[in-house]
Amino acid sequence: MGLRVILPYLLVCYLFLYCKWVEGYVKLSKEEDLELEEQLKHLNKPAVKTIKTKYGELYDCVDFYKQPAFDHPLLKNHDFHPEMRSTSIPRRVSPENEVPKLDFKPVNIGLEGGGCPIGTVLIRRTTKDDLIRAKFHSEMYASKLNPLITEQPGTRFALVRTKLNITYDGVGADLSVWNIPAKAPQYTAGRIKISNGDESLEAGWMVNPDLYGDDRTHMYIFTNAAQSHCFNAQCGYVHLSPDIPVDAIIDPVSSYGGTQFVITLSIYQDVVKKDWYLKLNKDHTDIGFWPNKIFTNLGNTATQTEWGGEVFSPLGVPAPGMGSGHELEGDTAKDAIFANANIVVNNTVVNPPRDLKLFVDSFRYDVRNVGNVGGGLNYLIYYGGVGGGTGP
């Protein structure tokens, strides 16, 4: 039997913690093993150069035109190239502030010792265990995205979102980054999100031992487009950067009451070509994009944006913390935050409307829409909580 058949069975095992693929509790048949090997050949493209990080991860420098994105059936015939950048830059109503003059520091995301040669992009080397975890986790994650309801067992949210009455060209923020303990299959994350109907794009930070095979904090993206549901660079997302991986380990991270480390992320639509670009840092570096043609709804525009936290834990297992892992205090040195939260409307970067809708589905977590506080923080949102609940 193929992976399509065994995935539902795996999901049951996963939720009840009765099996772990990577520890050998479930054995693959020869046919299943061969199928995985074939998929690995498609994912792990020939490398011009291989870079090993100080954490032991392997990243391959892959020819731009041979990256996994172009295995997508809708991207077989394309005119993309390594020098592609967004053709429209959103206007700003006022000059952009620098990093907040508080104890905030930007995290320099990138590989030490330089990146890849010109014409190649950084793609993380995928192992068989990685593939099993990623496929399985992506299916489960996608199944919880729509609709956002309290009946989703084990998943908890604390977020704010715009109302469905206008269209959006983008979303962004400075996210403080944390490392909250989580044990597989748990995860905890802080992210921005933009959506239209049942299609959405996410970017943020995540601690997810089941997905990454470690307990460190990673940058991540999630693509939910038509029939494509995946983390990072495995389905339709075209990577551009030769030195910044989309799933990079983020280090250092914030400490409670101490130094706060932030990453600046945004997802903006090129209003000319309608592709969605992932931008990083204050200089809005284009590190990759989602081609317009992989979408149905988002191919035109977005109708909602979000900022917030999300955690998952199987029923009966105490949930991990969210954000900083503490109750909210309204203190930027202790709470997880989104500073400089923004939206793009008519290709113009503006503050979100003050009447954002709050969604919190557990008393153990919280979110506060503070609004425009001025200074280096501009539009401010707090979120987080201690976790510990075992209910649905």
Coordinates of N, CA, C and O in Angstrom, one line a residue, residues 214-375:
D214 N 14.7 18.2 16.4 CA 15.4 18.8 17.5 C 14.5 19.7 18.3 O 13.3 19.9 17.9
D215 N 15.0 20.2 19.4 CA 14.2 21.0 20.3 C 14.5 22.5 20.2 O 14.2 23.3 21.1
R216 N 15.2 22.9 19.1 CA 15.6 24.3 18.9 C 14.4 25.1 18.2 O 13.5 24.5 17.7
T217 N 14.6 26.4 18.2 CA 13.7 27.3 17.6 C 14.0 27.5 16.1 O 15.2 27.8 15.8
H218 N 13.1 27.3 15.2 CA 13.4 27.4 13.8 C 12.4 28.5 13.2 O 11.3 28.6 13.6
M219 N 12.9 29.1 12.2 CA 12.0 29.9 11.3 C 11.3 28.9 10.5 O 11.8 27.8 10.2
Y220 N 10.0 29.3 10.1 CA 9.3 28.3 9.3 C 8.3 29.1 8.4 O 7.9 30.3 8.7
I221 N 7.9 28.5 7.3 CA 6.7 28.9 6.5 C 5.8 27.7 6.4 O 6.3 26.6 6.4
F222 N 4.5 28.0 6.1 CA 3.6 26.9 5.8 C 2.7 27.4 4.6 O 2.2 28.5 4.6
T223 N 2.7 26.5 3.6 CA 1.9 26.8 2.4 C 0.6 25.9 2.4 O 0.7 24.7 2.6
N224 N -0.5 26.6 2.3 CA -1.8 25.9 2.2 C -2.5 26.5 0.9 O -3.2 27.5 1.0
A225 N -2.2 25.8 -0.2 CA -2.6 26.3 -1.5 C -3.2 25.2 -2.3 O -2.6 24.2 -2.7
A226 N -4.5 25.3 -2.5 CA -5.3 24.3 -3.3 C -5.0 22.9 -2.7 O -5.3 22.6 -1.6
Q227 N -4.3 22.0 -3.5 CA -4.0 20.7 -3.0 C -2.6 20.6 -2.4 O -2.1 19.5 -2.0
S228 N -1.9 21.7 -2.2 CA -0.5 21.7 -1.7 C -0.5 22.2 -0.2 O -1.0 23.3 0.1
H229 N 0.0 21.3 0.7 CA 0.0 21.6 2.1 C 1.4 21.1 2.6 O 1.6 19.9 2.7
C230 N 2.3 22.1 2.9 CA 3.6 21.6 3.4 C 4.3 22.7 4.1 O 4.0 23.9 4.0
F231 N 5.3 22.3 4.9 CA 6.2 23.2 5.6 C 7.4 23.5 4.7 O 7.8 22.7 3.9
N232 N 7.8 24.8 4.8 CA 9.1 25.2 4.2 C 9.1 25.0 2.7 O 8.2 25.4 2.0
A233 N 10.2 24.4 2.1 CA 10.4 24.5 0.7 C 10.0 23.2 -0.1 O 10.6 22.9 -1.1
Q234 N 9.0 22.5 0.3 CA 8.7 21.2 -0.3 C 7.5 21.2 -1.3 O 7.2 20.2 -1.9
C235 N 6.8 22.4 -1.4 CA 5.7 22.3 -2.4 C 5.3 23.7 -2.9 O 4.4 24.3 -2.4
G236 N 5.9 24.1 -3.9 CA 5.5 25.4 -4.6 C 6.2 26.6 -4.2 O 6.1 27.6 -4.9
Y237 N 6.8 26.7 -3.0 CA 7.5 27.9 -2.6 C 8.9 27.9 -3.3 O 9.6 26.9 -3.3
V238 N 9.2 29.0 -4.0 CA 10.4 29.1 -4.8 C 11.4 29.9 -3.9 O 11.2 31.1 -3.6
H239 N 12.5 29.3 -3.6 CA 13.5 29.9 -2.7 C 14.5 30.7 -3.6 O 14.9 30.3 -4.7
L240 N 14.9 31.9 -3.1 CA 15.8 32.8 -3.8 C 17.1 33.0 -3.2 O 18.1 33.3 -3.9
S241 N 17.2 32.9 -1.9 CA 18.4 33.3 -1.1 C 19.5 32.2 -1.2 O 19.2 31.1 -1.0
P242 N 20.7 32.7 -1.5 CA 21.9 31.7 -1.5 C 22.5 31.6 -0.1 O 23.4 30.8 0.1
D243 N 22.0 32.4 0.9 CA 22.6 32.3 2.2 C 21.7 32.3 3.4 O 22.1 32.2 4.6
I244 N 20.4 32.4 3.2 CA 19.4 32.3 4.3 C 18.4 31.2 4.0 O 17.6 31.3 3.1
P245 N 18.5 30.1 4.8 CA 17.5 29.0 4.6 C 16.1 29.4 5.3 O 16.1 30.1 6.3
V246 N 15.1 28.9 4.7 CA 13.7 29.3 5.1 C 13.4 28.6 6.4 O 12.5 29.0 7.2
D247 N 14.1 27.5 6.8 CA 13.9 26.7 8.0 C 15.1 26.8 9.0 O 15.3 25.9 9.7
A248 N 15.7 28.0 8.9 CA 17.0 28.1 9.7 C 16.7 28.1 11.2 O 15.6 28.5 11.7
I249 N 17.7 27.5 12.0 CA 17.6 27.6 13.4 C 17.9 29.1 13.8 O 18.7 29.8 13.3
I250 N 17.0 29.6 14.7 CA 17.2 31.0 15.2 C 17.9 31.0 16.5 O 17.4 30.4 17.5
D251 N 19.0 31.6 16.6 CA 19.9 31.7 17.8 C 20.7 32.9 17.7 O 21.3 33.2 16.7
P252 N 20.7 33.7 18.8 CA 20.0 33.5 20.1 C 18.5 33.8 20.1 O 18.0 34.3 19.1
V253 N 17.9 33.5 21.2 CA 16.5 33.7 21.4 C 16.3 34.6 22.7 O 17.2 34.8 23.4
S254 N 15.1 35.1 22.8 CA 14.8 36.0 24.0 C 14.8 35.3 25.3 O 14.6 34.1 25.4
S255 N 15.1 36.0 26.3 CA 15.1 35.5 27.7 C 14.1 36.3 28.5 O 14.0 37.5 28.4
Y256 N 13.4 35.7 29.4 CA 12.4 36.3 30.2 C 13.0 37.4 31.1 O 13.8 37.1 32.0
G257 N 12.6 38.6 30.9 CA 13.1 39.7 31.7 C 14.5 40.2 31.3 O 15.0 41.2 31.8
G258 N 15.0 39.6 30.2 CA 16.3 40.0 29.7 C 16.3 40.5 28.3 O 15.3 41.2 27.9
T259 N 17.3 40.2 27.5 CA 17.4 40.7 26.2 C 16.3 40.1 25.3 O 16.1 38.9 25.4
Q260 N 15.7 40.9 24.5 CA 14.6 40.4 23.6 C 15.2 40.4 22.1 O 15.7 41.4 21.7
F261 N 15.2 39.2 21.5 CA 15.6 39.1 20.1 C 14.4 39.0 19.2 O 13.5 38.3 19.5
V262 N 14.5 39.7 18.1 CA 13.4 39.8 17.1 C 13.8 39.4 15.7 O 15.0 39.6 15.3
I263 N 12.8 38.9 15.0 CA 13.0 38.7 13.5 C 11.9 39.6 12.9 O 10.8 39.7 13.4
T264 N 12.2 40.2 11.8 CA 11.2 41.0 11.0 C 10.8 40.2 9.8 O 11.6 39.9 8.9
L265 N 9.5 39.8 9.8 CA 9.0 39.0 8.7 C 7.8 39.7 8.0 O 7.0 40.4 8.7
S266 N 7.6 39.5 6.7 CA 6.5 40.0 6.1 C 6.2 39.2 4.8 O 7.1 38.6 4.3
I267 N 4.9 39.1 4.5 CA 4.4 38.4 3.3 C 3.7 39.5 2.5 O 2.6 40.0 2.9
Y268 N 4.3 39.9 1.3 CA 3.7 40.9 0.5 C 3.4 40.4 -0.9 O 4.2 39.6 -1.4
Q269 N 2.4 40.9 -1.5 CA 2.0 40.5 -2.8 C 2.6 41.5 -3.8 O 2.4 42.8 -3.6
D270 N 3.2 41.0 -4.8 CA 3.6 41.9 -6.0 C 2.4 42.2 -6.7 O 1.7 41.4 -7.3
V271 N 2.0 43.5 -6.7 CA 0.7 43.9 -7.3 C 0.7 43.8 -8.8 O -0.4 43.9 -9.4
V272 N 1.9 43.7 -9.4 CA 2.0 43.6 -10.8 C 1.8 42.1 -11.3 O 0.9 41.8 -12.1
K273 N 2.6 41.2 -10.7 CA 2.6 39.8 -11.1 C 1.8 38.9 -10.2 O 1.5 37.8 -10.5
K274 N 1.4 39.5 -9.1 CA 0.5 38.8 -8.1 C 1.1 37.6 -7.4 O 0.4 36.8 -6.8
D275 N 2.5 37.5 -7.5 CA 3.2 36.5 -6.7 C 3.3 37.0 -5.2 O 3.3 38.2 -5.0
W276 N 3.4 36.1 -4.3 CA 3.5 36.5 -2.9 C 5.0 36.3 -2.4 O 5.5 35.2 -2.6
Y277 N 5.6 37.4 -1.9 CA 7.0 37.3 -1.5 C 7.2 37.3 0.0 O 6.5 37.9 0.7
L278 N 8.1 36.4 0.4 CA 8.5 36.3 1.8 C 9.7 37.3 2.0 O 10.8 37.1 1.3
K279 N 9.6 38.2 2.9 CA 10.6 39.2 3.1 C 11.1 39.1 4.5 O 10.4 38.9 5.5
L280 N 12.4 39.3 4.7 CA 13.1 39.2 6.0 C 13.9 40.4 6.3 O 14.5 41.0 5.4
N281 N 13.9 40.8 7.6 CA 14.7 41.9 8.1 C 14.2 43.3 7.7 O 13.3 43.4 6.9
K282 N 14.8 44.3 8.3 CA 14.3 45.6 8.1 C 14.6 46.1 6.6 O 13.9 47.0 6.2
D283 N 15.5 45.5 6.0 CA 15.7 45.9 4.6 C 14.8 45.1 3.6 O 14.9 45.3 2.4
H284 N 13.9 44.3 4.2 CA 12.9 43.6 3.4 C 13.5 42.8 2.3 O 13.1 42.8 1.1
T285 N 14.5 42.0 2.6 CA 15.2 41.1 1.7 C 14.2 40.1 1.2 O 13.6 39.4 2.0
D286 N 14.1 39.9 -0.1 CA 13.3 38.9 -0.7 C 14.0 37.5 -0.6 O 15.0 37.3 -1.3
I287 N 13.6 36.6 0.2 CA 14.3 35.3 0.3 C 13.6 34.2 -0.4 O 14.1 33.2 -0.6
G288 N 12.3 34.5 -0.9 CA 11.6 33.6 -1.7 C 10.2 34.1 -2.0 O 9.8 35.1 -1.6
F289 N 9.5 33.3 -2.8 CA 8.1 33.7 -3.2 C 7.3 32.5 -3.5 O 7.8 31.4 -3.9
W290 N 6.0 32.7 -3.5 CA 5.0 31.7 -3.9 C 4.4 32.2 -5.2 O 3.7 33.3 -5.2
P291 N 4.5 31.5 -6.3 CA 4.0 31.9 -7.6 C 2.5 32.0 -7.5 O 1.8 31.1 -7.0
N292 N 2.0 32.9 -8.2 CA 0.5 33.2 -8.3 C -0.2 31.9 -8.8 O -1.3 31.6 -8.3
K293 N 0.4 31.2 -9.7 CA -0.3 30.1 -10.4 C -0.6 28.9 -9.5 O -1.4 28.0 -9.9
I294 N 0.0 28.8 -8.3 CA -0.3 27.6 -7.5 C -1.6 27.8 -6.6 O -2.0 26.9 -6.0
F295 N -2.1 29.0 -6.7 CA -3.3 29.4 -5.9 C -4.6 29.4 -6.7 O -4.5 29.6 -7.9
T296 N -5.7 29.3 -6.0 CA -7.0 29.5 -6.5 C -7.5 30.9 -6.0 O -7.7 31.8 -6.7
N297 N -7.7 30.9 -4.6 CA -8.2 32.1 -4.0 C -7.1 33.2 -3.8 O -7.3 34.4 -4.2
L298 N -6.0 32.8 -3.3 CA -4.9 33.8 -3.0 C -4.2 34.2 -4.3 O -3.4 35.1 -4.3
G299 N -4.5 33.6 -5.4 CA -4.0 34.0 -6.7 C -4.4 35.5 -7.0 O -3.8 36.1 -7.8
N300 N -5.5 35.9 -6.4 CA -6.0 37.3 -6.7 C -5.6 38.2 -5.6 O -4.9 39.2 -5.8
T301 N -6.1 38.0 -4.4 CA -5.8 38.8 -3.3 C -6.0 38.1 -2.0 O -6.4 36.9 -2.0
A302 N -5.8 38.7 -0.8 CA -6.1 38.2 0.5 C -7.3 38.9 1.1 O -7.5 40.1 0.8
T303 N -8.0 38.2 2.0 CA -9.1 38.8 2.6 C -9.0 38.9 4.1 O -9.9 39.4 4.8
Q304 N -7.9 38.3 4.7 CA -7.8 38.4 6.1 C -6.3 38.2 6.5 O -5.5 37.6 5.8
T305 N -5.9 38.9 7.6 CA -4.5 38.7 8.2 C -4.6 38.4 9.6 O -5.6 38.7 10.3
E306 N -3.6 37.8 10.2 CA -3.5 37.4 11.6 C -2.1 37.6 12.1 O -1.1 37.5 11.4
W307 N -2.1 37.8 13.5 CA -0.9 37.7 14.3 C -1.2 36.9 15.5 O -2.2 37.2 16.2
G308 N -0.4 36.0 15.9 CA -0.7 35.3 17.1 C 0.2 34.0 17.4 O 1.1 33.7 16.6
G309 N -0.2 33.3 18.4 CA 0.5 32.1 18.8 C -0.4 30.8 18.6 O -1.6 30.9 18.6
E310 N 0.3 29.7 18.5 CA -0.4 28.4 18.4 C 0.4 27.3 19.0 O 1.6 27.3 18.9
V311 N -0.3 26.4 19.7 CA 0.4 25.3 20.3 C -0.5 24.0 20.0 O -1.6 24.1 19.7
F312 N 0.2 22.9 20.1 CA -0.5 21.6 19.9 C 0.1 20.6 20.9 O 1.3 20.5 21.2
S313 N -0.8 19.8 21.5 CA -0.4 18.7 22.3 C -1.5 17.6 22.2 O -2.7 17.9 22.2
P314 N -1.1 16.3 22.1 CA -2.2 15.3 22.1 C -3.0 15.3 23.4 O -2.6 15.8 24.4
L315 N -4.2 14.8 23.2 CA -5.2 14.8 24.4 C -4.5 14.0 25.5 O -3.9 12.9 25.3
G316 N -4.7 14.5 26.7 CA -4.1 13.9 27.9 C -2.7 14.2 28.2 O -2.2 13.8 29.3
V317 N -2.1 15.0 27.4 CA -0.7 15.3 27.6 C -0.6 16.9 27.9 O -1.1 17.6 27.0
P318 N 0.0 17.3 29.0 CA 0.0 18.7 29.3 C 0.6 19.6 28.1 O 1.6 19.2 27.6
A319 N -0.1 20.6 27.7 CA 0.3 21.4 26.6 C 1.5 22.3 26.9 O 1.7 22.7 28.0
P320 N 2.3 22.6 25.9 CA 3.5 23.4 26.1 C 3.1 24.9 26.2 O 1.9 25.3 26.0
G321 N 4.0 25.7 26.7 CA 3.7 27.1 26.8 C 3.6 27.8 25.5 O 4.1 27.2 24.4
M322 N 3.1 29.0 25.4 CA 3.0 29.8 24.2 C 3.7 31.1 24.4 O 3.7 31.6 25.5
G323 N 4.3 31.6 23.4 CA 5.0 32.9 23.5 C 6.3 32.8 24.4 O 7.2 32.0 24.1
S324 N 6.3 33.5 25.5 CA 7.4 33.4 26.4 C 7.2 32.3 27.4 O 8.1 32.1 28.2
G325 N 6.0 31.7 27.4 CA 5.7 30.6 28.3 C 5.3 31.1 29.7 O 5.2 30.3 30.7
H326 N 4.9 32.4 29.8 CA 4.5 32.9 31.1 C 3.1 33.7 30.8 O 2.8 34.0 29.7
E327 N 2.4 33.9 31.9 CA 1.2 34.7 31.8 C 1.6 36.1 31.4 O 2.6 36.7 31.7
L328 N 0.7 36.8 30.6 CA 0.9 38.1 30.1 C 1.0 39.1 31.3 O 0.2 39.1 32.2
E329 N 2.0 40.0 31.2 CA 2.2 41.1 32.2 C 2.1 42.5 31.6 O 2.2 43.5 32.3
G330 N 2.0 42.5 30.2 CA 2.1 43.8 29.6 C 3.4 44.4 29.6 O 3.6 45.7 29.7
D331 N 4.5 43.6 29.6 CA 5.9 44.0 29.7 C 6.6 43.5 28.5 O 6.7 42.3 28.3
T332 N 7.2 44.4 27.7 CA 7.9 43.9 26.5 C 9.2 43.2 26.8 O 9.7 42.5 25.9
A333 N 9.6 43.2 28.1 CA 10.8 42.4 28.4 C 10.4 41.0 28.9 O 11.3 40.1 29.1
K334 N 9.1 40.7 29.1 CA 8.7 39.5 29.6 C 7.6 38.8 28.7 O 7.5 37.5 28.8
D335 N 6.9 39.5 27.9 CA 5.9 38.9 27.0 C 6.4 38.7 25.6 O 7.2 39.5 25.1
A336 N 5.9 37.7 24.9 CA 6.1 37.6 23.5 C 5.3 38.7 22.8 O 4.1 38.9 23.2
I337 N 5.9 39.3 21.8 CA 5.2 40.4 21.1 C 5.3 40.4 19.6 O 6.1 39.7 19.0
F338 N 4.4 41.1 19.0 CA 4.5 41.5 17.6 C 4.6 43.0 17.7 O 3.6 43.7 18.1
A339 N 5.7 43.6 17.4 CA 5.9 45.0 17.3 C 5.8 45.5 15.8 O 6.1 44.6 14.9
N340 N 5.5 46.7 15.6 CA 5.4 47.2 14.2 C 4.5 46.3 13.4 O 4.8 46.1 12.2
A341 N 3.5 45.8 14.0 CA 2.5 45.0 13.2 C 1.9 45.9 12.1 O 1.6 47.0 12.3
N342 N 1.8 45.3 10.9 CA 1.3 46.1 9.8 C 0.6 45.3 8.8 O 0.7 44.1 8.7
I343 N -0.2 46.0 8.0 CA -0.9 45.4 6.8 C -0.6 46.2 5.6 O -0.1 47.4 5.7
V344 N -0.8 45.6 4.4 CA -0.6 46.4 3.2 C -2.0 46.5 2.5 O -2.6 45.4 2.2
V345 N -2.4 47.7 2.2 CA -3.7 47.9 1.6 C -3.4 48.9 0.4 O -2.8 49.9 0.6
N346 N -3.8 48.5 -0.8 CA -3.6 49.3 -2.0 C -2.1 49.6 -2.1 O -1.7 50.7 -2.4
N347 N -1.3 48.6 -1.9 CA 0.2 48.7 -2.0 C 0.8 49.7 -1.1 O 1.9 50.3 -1.3
T348 N 0.1 50.0 0.1 CA 0.6 50.9 1.1 C 0.7 50.3 2.4 O -0.3 49.7 2.9
V349 N 1.8 50.4 3.1 CA 1.9 49.8 4.4 C 1.3 50.7 5.5 O 1.7 51.9 5.6
V350 N 0.4 50.2 6.2 CA -0.3 51.0 7.2 C -0.5 50.1 8.5 O -0.3 48.9 8.5
N351 N -0.8 50.8 9.6 CA -1.1 50.1 10.8 C -2.4 49.3 10.7 O -3.3 49.7 9.9
P352 N -2.6 48.2 11.4 CA -3.9 47.4 11.4 C -5.0 48.3 12.0 O -4.7 49.2 12.8
P353 N -6.2 48.1 11.6 CA -7.3 48.8 12.3 C -7.4 48.4 13.8 O -7.0 47.3 14.2
R354 N -7.8 49.4 14.6 CA -7.8 49.2 16.0 C -8.8 48.1 16.4 O -8.6 47.5 17.5
D355 N -9.8 47.8 15.6 CA -10.9 46.9 16.0 C -10.6 45.5 15.5 O -11.5 44.8 15.0
L356 N -9.4 45.0 15.7 CA -9.1 43.6 15.4 C -9.9 42.6 16.2 O -10.2 42.9 17.4
K357 N -10.2 41.5 15.6 CA -11.0 40.5 16.4 C -10.0 39.6 17.1 O -9.0 39.1 16.6
L358 N -10.3 39.4 18.4 CA -9.5 38.5 19.2 C -10.1 37.1 19.2 O -11.3 36.9 19.2
F359 N -9.2 36.1 19.1 CA -9.6 34.7 19.2 C -8.7 34.0 20.2 O -7.5 33.8 20.0
V360 N -9.2 33.5 21.3 CA -8.5 32.8 22.3 C -9.4 31.6 22.7 O -10.5 31.8 23.1
D361 N -8.9 30.4 22.6 CA -9.8 29.2 22.9 C -9.3 28.4 24.1 O -9.7 27.3 24.3
S362 N -8.5 29.0 25.0 CA -8.2 28.4 26.3 C -7.8 29.4 27.3 O -7.1 30.4 26.9
F363 N -8.2 29.3 28.5 CA -7.9 30.2 29.5 C -6.4 30.3 29.9 O -6.0 31.2 30.6
R364 N -5.7 29.3 29.4 CA -4.3 29.2 29.7 C -3.4 30.1 28.9 O -2.3 30.3 29.1
Y365 N -4.1 30.6 27.8 CA -3.4 31.5 26.9 C -4.1 32.8 26.7 O -5.3 32.9 27.0
D366 N -3.4 33.8 26.2 CA -4.1 35.1 26.1 C -3.4 35.9 25.0 O -2.3 35.6 24.6
V367 N -4.1 37.0 24.5 CA -3.6 37.9 23.5 C -4.1 39.3 23.8 O -5.3 39.4 24.3
R368 N -3.3 40.3 23.7 CA -3.8 41.7 23.9 C -3.4 42.5 22.7 O -2.2 42.6 22.4
N369 N -4.4 43.2 22.2 CA -4.2 44.1 21.1 C -4.0 45.5 21.7 O -5.0 46.2 21.9
V370 N -2.8 45.9 21.9 CA -2.5 47.1 22.5 C -2.7 48.3 21.6 O -3.2 49.4 22.0
G371 N -2.4 48.1 20.3 CA -2.6 49.2 19.3 C -1.4 50.0 19.1 O -0.3 49.6 19.5
N372 N -1.5 51.2 18.6 CA -0.4 52.0 18.2 C 0.1 52.8 19.5 O -0.5 53.7 20.0
V373 N 1.3 52.4 19.9 CA 1.9 53.0 21.1 C 3.0 54.0 20.7 O 3.7 54.6 21.5
G374 N 3.3 54.1 19.4 CA 4.3 55.0 18.9 C 5.7 54.5 19.1 O 5.9 53.4 19.5
G375 N 6.6 55.4 19.0 CA 8.0 55.1 19.2 C 8.5 54.0 18.3 O 8.0 53.8 17.2

